[in-house]
Amino acid sequence: MKICGLSTPETLDAALSAGADMVGFVRFPKSPRHVSLNLGHRLSLQAKGRAQRVVLLVNPGDEDIAQAVEAINPDLIQLHGSETPERVAEIRSMVKRPVMKALGVAEPSDLQALTPYAGGADHLLLDAKPPRTAAALPGGNGISFDWGLLKGLDPKVSFMLSGGLNPENVAEAIRLTKTQAVDVSSGVESRPGLKDPARIEAFIRAARSAFAAAHH
């Protein structure tokens, strides 16, 4: 279970205390969840040894990557832009740590785009495609895609599910998609960029219960 877009010590502590496996820090200035290198460094130290630390980057240049890795020292890099499979493999080789590639899903043909990434990325994150508006963020828009589309996915493909998840629907999402992991950002917020500790706890509790049921 990953709680993404954490940006305060208090909400990070809520996610860690509730048992998040992964915590995500966003480095994307257009996002209300963006953290400075200084804040990212402090949050990363707070999470060290308690959860896997993920830094989310969007079409980053080599310098952006180097700065984020040095300041935040993430356990994993999440790429949430239009990075090509070749660029993903290049970044993975450069940072010498695991890379997760987020891919937008809206229709069956989108699933075909997964295969080229499977070799270069360590993990795949399936998210809803952002709305077609200039202001749309690449993720964290609070919209989900038709989970039924994933019935056409090769069962050997392991993925993390994202996009419009919240405490109310995460159990159903896990049941329908058979995902191994879930990622939430806006679904546990009281307003854009501000996480709600009670919703974080409710999300993790609901997801944990659904995963336990799926394994029986």
mmCIF file of C-alpha atoms in Angstrom:
data_model
loop_
_atom_site.group_PDB
_atom_site.id
_atom_site.type_symbol
_atom_site.label_atom_id
_atom_site.label_comp_id
_atom_site.label_asym_id
_atom_site.label_seq_id
_atom_site.Cartn_x
_atom_site.Cartn_y
_atom_site.Cartn_z
ATOM 1 C CA MET A 1 0.000 0.000 0.000
ATOM 2 C CA LYS A 2 1.414 3.317 -1.076
ATOM 3 C CA ILE A 3 0.357 6.752 0.143
ATOM 4 C CA CYS A 4 1.615 9.279 -2.402
ATOM 5 C CA GLY A 5 1.954 13.055 -2.324
ATOM 6 C CA LEU A 6 2.793 13.373 1.363
ATOM 7 C CA SER A 7 4.110 16.831 2.144
ATOM 8 C CA THR A 8 4.001 17.434 5.922
ATOM 9 C CA PRO A 9 5.664 15.641 8.855
ATOM 10 C CA GLU A 10 2.240 15.141 10.492
ATOM 11 C CA THR A 11 0.558 13.448 7.524
ATOM 12 C CA LEU A 12 3.661 11.367 6.817
ATOM 13 C CA ASP A 13 3.586 10.183 10.415
ATOM 14 C CA ALA A 14 -0.096 9.280 10.010
ATOM 15 C CA ALA A 15 0.746 7.146 6.956
ATOM 16 C CA LEU A 16 3.678 5.453 8.690
ATOM 17 C CA SER A 17 1.703 4.814 11.885
ATOM 18 C CA ALA A 18 -1.181 3.329 9.879
ATOM 19 C CA GLY A 19 1.219 0.866 8.254
ATOM 20 C CA ALA A 20 1.868 2.189 4.733
ATOM 21 C CA ASP A 21 4.423 0.015 2.903
ATOM 22 C CA MET A 22 5.473 2.891 0.645
ATOM 23 C CA VAL A 23 5.351 6.671 0.991
ATOM 24 C CA GLY A 24 5.628 8.977 -2.015
ATOM 25 C CA PHE A 25 7.112 12.465 -2.335
ATOM 26 C CA VAL A 26 6.227 14.481 -5.444
ATOM 27 C CA ARG A 27 8.809 16.569 -7.280
ATOM 28 C CA PHE A 28 6.624 18.361 -9.824
ATOM 29 C CA PRO A 29 6.133 22.136 -9.348
ATOM 30 C CA LYS A 30 2.645 22.197 -10.950
ATOM 31 C CA SER A 31 1.323 19.754 -8.352
ATOM 32 C CA PRO A 32 -0.242 20.935 -5.057
ATOM 33 C CA ARG A 33 1.752 18.057 -3.504
ATOM 34 C CA HIS A 34 5.171 19.271 -4.711
ATOM 35 C CA VAL A 35 7.923 19.237 -2.087
ATOM 36 C CA SER A 36 11.177 21.203 -2.165
ATOM 37 C CA LEU A 37 14.446 19.257 -2.030
ATOM 38 C CA ASN A 38 14.928 20.491 1.533
ATOM 39 C CA LEU A 39 11.491 19.331 2.712
ATOM 40 C CA GLY A 40 11.819 16.092 0.750
ATOM 41 C CA HIS A 41 15.125 15.437 2.520
ATOM 42 C CA ARG A 42 13.557 15.951 5.963
ATOM 43 C CA LEU A 43 10.512 13.781 5.176
ATOM 44 C CA SER A 44 12.726 11.048 3.767
ATOM 45 C CA LEU A 45 14.782 10.937 6.977
ATOM 46 C CA GLN A 46 11.539 10.699 8.964
ATOM 47 C CA ALA A 47 10.395 7.685 6.906
ATOM 48 C CA LYS A 48 13.759 5.918 6.748
ATOM 49 C CA GLY A 49 13.525 2.328 7.940
ATOM 50 C CA ARG A 50 9.745 2.554 8.413
ATOM 51 C CA ALA A 51 8.529 2.357 4.796
ATOM 52 C CA GLN A 52 9.922 2.352 1.279
ATOM 53 C CA ARG A 53 10.520 5.921 0.145
ATOM 54 C CA VAL A 54 9.439 6.824 -3.390
ATOM 55 C CA VAL A 55 10.196 10.042 -5.267
ATOM 56 C CA LEU A 56 7.805 10.871 -8.113
ATOM 57 C CA LEU A 57 9.301 12.680 -11.113
ATOM 58 C CA VAL A 58 7.700 13.805 -14.390
ATOM 59 C CA ASN A 59 9.855 13.696 -17.545
ATOM 60 C CA PRO A 60 12.933 14.550 -15.460
ATOM 61 C CA GLY A 61 16.260 15.663 -16.894
ATOM 62 C CA ASP A 62 19.457 14.054 -15.624
ATOM 63 C CA GLU A 63 20.115 17.013 -13.311
ATOM 64 C CA ASP A 64 16.596 16.786 -11.792
ATOM 65 C CA ILE A 65 17.165 13.099 -11.118
ATOM 66 C CA ALA A 66 20.599 13.626 -9.570
ATOM 67 C CA GLN A 67 19.294 16.369 -7.240
ATOM 68 C CA ALA A 68 16.270 14.316 -6.133
ATOM 69 C CA VAL A 69 18.356 11.209 -5.493
ATOM 70 C CA GLU A 70 20.968 13.141 -3.506
ATOM 71 C CA ALA A 71 18.455 15.072 -1.371
ATOM 72 C CA ILE A 72 15.753 12.457 -0.849
ATOM 73 C CA ASN A 73 17.751 9.211 -1.213
ATOM 74 C CA PRO A 74 14.652 7.291 -2.342
ATOM 75 C CA ASP A 75 14.392 3.505 -2.305
ATOM 76 C CA LEU A 76 12.516 3.732 -5.599
ATOM 77 C CA ILE A 77 12.015 6.263 -8.420
ATOM 78 C CA GLN A 78 8.496 6.675 -9.864
ATOM 79 C CA LEU A 79 8.311 8.103 -13.396
ATOM 80 C CA HIS A 80 4.943 9.683 -14.100
ATOM 81 C CA GLY A 81 5.466 11.452 -17.427
ATOM 82 C CA SER A 82 5.767 10.367 -21.055
ATOM 83 C CA GLU A 83 9.138 8.673 -20.575
ATOM 84 C CA THR A 84 9.909 6.105 -23.295
ATOM 85 C CA PRO A 85 10.912 2.515 -22.435
ATOM 86 C CA GLU A 86 14.475 3.433 -23.449
ATOM 87 C CA ARG A 87 14.520 6.451 -21.122
ATOM 88 C CA VAL A 88 13.154 4.347 -18.250
ATOM 89 C CA ALA A 89 15.950 1.796 -18.731
ATOM 90 C CA GLU A 90 18.521 4.619 -18.949
ATOM 91 C CA ILE A 91 17.304 6.200 -15.688
ATOM 92 C CA ARG A 92 17.285 2.844 -13.938
ATOM 93 C CA SER A 93 20.873 2.231 -15.001
ATOM 94 C CA MET A 94 21.852 5.770 -13.919
ATOM 95 C CA VAL A 95 20.334 5.703 -10.422
ATOM 96 C CA LYS A 96 21.173 2.054 -9.616
ATOM 97 C CA ARG A 97 17.885 1.605 -7.782
ATOM 98 C CA PRO A 98 14.434 0.276 -8.752
ATOM 99 C CA VAL A 99 12.195 2.283 -11.074
ATOM 100 C CA MET A 100 8.397 2.239 -11.281
ATOM 101 C CA LYS A 101 6.738 3.496 -14.467
ATOM 102 C CA ALA A 102 3.214 4.911 -14.308
ATOM 103 C CA LEU A 103 1.073 4.280 -17.383
ATOM 104 C CA GLY A 104 -2.330 5.783 -18.126
ATOM 105 C CA VAL A 105 -5.259 3.495 -18.935
ATOM 106 C CA ALA A 106 -8.522 4.567 -20.577
ATOM 107 C CA GLU A 107 -9.243 1.916 -23.228
ATOM 108 C CA PRO A 108 -8.204 -1.663 -24.084
ATOM 109 C CA SER A 109 -5.474 -0.555 -26.510
ATOM 110 C CA ASP A 110 -3.648 1.182 -23.647
ATOM 111 C CA LEU A 111 -2.788 -2.225 -22.186
ATOM 112 C CA GLN A 112 -0.647 -2.996 -25.241
ATOM 113 C CA ALA A 113 1.678 -0.133 -24.246
ATOM 114 C CA LEU A 114 2.665 -2.053 -21.090
ATOM 115 C CA THR A 115 4.777 -4.729 -22.790
ATOM 116 C CA PRO A 116 7.650 -2.477 -23.984
ATOM 117 C CA TYR A 117 8.082 -1.172 -20.422
ATOM 118 C CA ALA A 118 8.082 -4.535 -18.681
ATOM 119 C CA GLY A 119 11.816 -5.115 -19.230
ATOM 120 C CA GLY A 120 13.085 -1.618 -18.372
ATOM 121 C CA ALA A 121 10.962 -0.915 -15.291
ATOM 122 C CA ASP A 122 10.965 -2.902 -12.063
ATOM 123 C CA HIS A 123 7.309 -2.091 -11.362
ATOM 124 C CA LEU A 124 4.321 -0.889 -13.389
ATOM 125 C CA LEU A 125 1.704 1.458 -11.941
ATOM 126 C CA LEU A 126 -1.599 1.609 -13.810
ATOM 127 C CA ASP A 127 -3.329 4.961 -13.400
ATOM 128 C CA ALA A 128 -6.311 6.656 -15.032
ATOM 129 C CA LYS A 129 -5.352 8.758 -18.042
ATOM 130 C CA PRO A 130 -5.571 12.439 -17.068
ATOM 131 C CA PRO A 131 -8.473 14.491 -18.452
ATOM 132 C CA ARG A 132 -7.681 16.224 -21.755
ATOM 133 C CA THR A 133 -7.332 19.711 -20.317
ATOM 134 C CA ALA A 134 -4.237 21.864 -20.275
ATOM 135 C CA ALA A 135 -4.370 22.174 -16.487
ATOM 136 C CA ALA A 136 -4.546 18.426 -15.857
ATOM 137 C CA LEU A 137 -1.808 16.838 -13.782
ATOM 138 C CA PRO A 138 -0.264 13.549 -14.958
ATOM 139 C CA GLY A 139 -1.674 11.919 -11.803
ATOM 140 C CA GLY A 140 -3.521 12.762 -8.581
ATOM 141 C CA ASN A 141 -6.655 13.842 -10.443
ATOM 142 C CA GLY A 142 -8.996 11.667 -8.392
ATOM 143 C CA ILE A 143 -10.443 9.827 -11.395
ATOM 144 C CA SER A 144 -10.494 6.080 -11.962
ATOM 145 C CA PHE A 145 -10.602 4.023 -15.142
ATOM 146 C CA ASP A 146 -12.826 1.049 -15.981
ATOM 147 C CA TRP A 147 -11.218 -1.701 -13.892
ATOM 148 C CA GLY A 148 -12.958 -4.293 -16.087
ATOM 149 C CA LEU A 149 -10.384 -3.470 -18.791
ATOM 150 C CA LEU A 150 -7.761 -5.313 -16.765
ATOM 151 C CA LYS A 151 -9.502 -8.630 -17.428
ATOM 152 C CA GLY A 152 -7.617 -8.534 -20.740
ATOM 153 C CA LEU A 153 -4.245 -8.185 -19.033
ATOM 154 C CA ASP A 154 -1.763 -11.053 -19.004
ATOM 155 C CA PRO A 155 -2.129 -12.516 -15.471
ATOM 156 C CA LYS A 156 1.667 -12.776 -15.214
ATOM 157 C CA VAL A 157 1.964 -8.966 -15.371
ATOM 158 C CA SER A 158 2.348 -7.627 -11.844
ATOM 159 C CA PHE A 159 1.108 -4.072 -11.313
ATOM 160 C CA MET A 160 0.154 -1.492 -8.729
ATOM 161 C CA LEU A 161 -3.312 0.045 -9.160
ATOM 162 C CA SER A 162 -3.869 3.795 -8.909
ATOM 163 C CA GLY A 163 -6.384 6.394 -10.047
ATOM 164 C CA GLY A 164 -9.465 7.508 -8.130
ATOM 165 C CA LEU A 165 -9.001 5.068 -5.260
ATOM 166 C CA ASN A 166 -10.339 6.018 -1.828
ATOM 167 C CA PRO A 167 -11.321 4.306 1.450
ATOM 168 C CA GLU A 168 -14.808 3.643 0.086
ATOM 169 C CA ASN A 169 -13.882 1.856 -3.167
ATOM 170 C CA VAL A 170 -10.440 0.311 -2.621
ATOM 171 C CA ALA A 171 -11.762 -3.073 -1.450
ATOM 172 C CA GLU A 172 -13.913 -3.408 -4.578
ATOM 173 C CA ALA A 173 -10.960 -2.355 -6.763
ATOM 174 C CA ILE A 174 -8.731 -5.048 -5.240
ATOM 175 C CA ARG A 175 -11.445 -7.694 -5.646
ATOM 176 C CA LEU A 176 -12.122 -6.832 -9.299
ATOM 177 C CA THR A 177 -8.582 -6.279 -10.564
ATOM 178 C CA LYS A 178 -6.649 -8.851 -8.465
ATOM 179 C CA THR A 179 -3.938 -6.196 -8.086
ATOM 180 C CA GLN A 180 -1.016 -6.946 -5.782
ATOM 181 C CA ALA A 181 -0.700 -3.351 -4.549
ATOM 182 C CA VAL A 182 -2.607 -0.040 -4.444
ATOM 183 C CA ASP A 183 -1.562 3.599 -4.547
ATOM 184 C CA VAL A 184 -3.598 6.581 -3.353
ATOM 185 C CA SER A 185 -3.097 10.338 -3.299
ATOM 186 C CA SER A 186 -6.115 12.628 -3.740
ATOM 187 C CA GLY A 187 -8.508 9.967 -2.366
ATOM 188 C CA VAL A 188 -7.178 10.523 1.167
ATOM 189 C CA GLU A 189 -7.193 14.333 1.075
ATOM 190 C CA SER A 190 -9.492 16.902 2.649
ATOM 191 C CA ARG A 191 -8.499 19.355 -0.113
ATOM 192 C CA PRO A 192 -5.927 19.215 -2.947
ATOM 193 C CA GLY A 193 -2.503 18.655 -1.432
ATOM 194 C CA LEU A 194 -3.667 18.257 2.182
ATOM 195 C CA LYS A 195 -3.812 14.670 3.412
ATOM 196 C CA ASP A 196 -6.397 13.639 6.009
ATOM 197 C CA PRO A 197 -4.939 11.280 8.660
ATOM 198 C CA ALA A 198 -8.332 9.633 9.303
ATOM 199 C CA ARG A 199 -8.812 8.881 5.596
ATOM 200 C CA ILE A 200 -5.258 7.521 5.323
ATOM 201 C CA GLU A 201 -5.959 5.131 8.177
ATOM 202 C CA ALA A 202 -9.342 4.120 6.738
ATOM 203 C CA PHE A 203 -7.793 3.461 3.310
ATOM 204 C CA ILE A 204 -5.013 1.260 4.673
ATOM 205 C CA ARG A 205 -7.444 -0.645 6.894
ATOM 206 C CA ALA A 206 -9.851 -1.300 3.988
ATOM 207 C CA ALA A 207 -7.031 -2.310 1.622
ATOM 208 C CA ARG A 208 -5.401 -4.621 4.151
ATOM 209 C CA SER A 209 -8.703 -6.355 4.815
ATOM 210 C CA ALA A 210 -9.363 -6.790 1.071
ATOM 211 C CA PHE A 211 -5.894 -8.221 0.408
ATOM 212 C CA ALA A 212 -6.352 -10.676 3.298
ATOM 213 C CA ALA A 213 -9.693 -11.802 1.837
ATOM 214 C CA ALA A 214 -8.157 -12.197 -1.643
ATOM 215 C CA HIS A 215 -5.461 -14.506 -0.300
ATOM 216 C CA HIS A 216 -7.953 -16.871 1.324
#
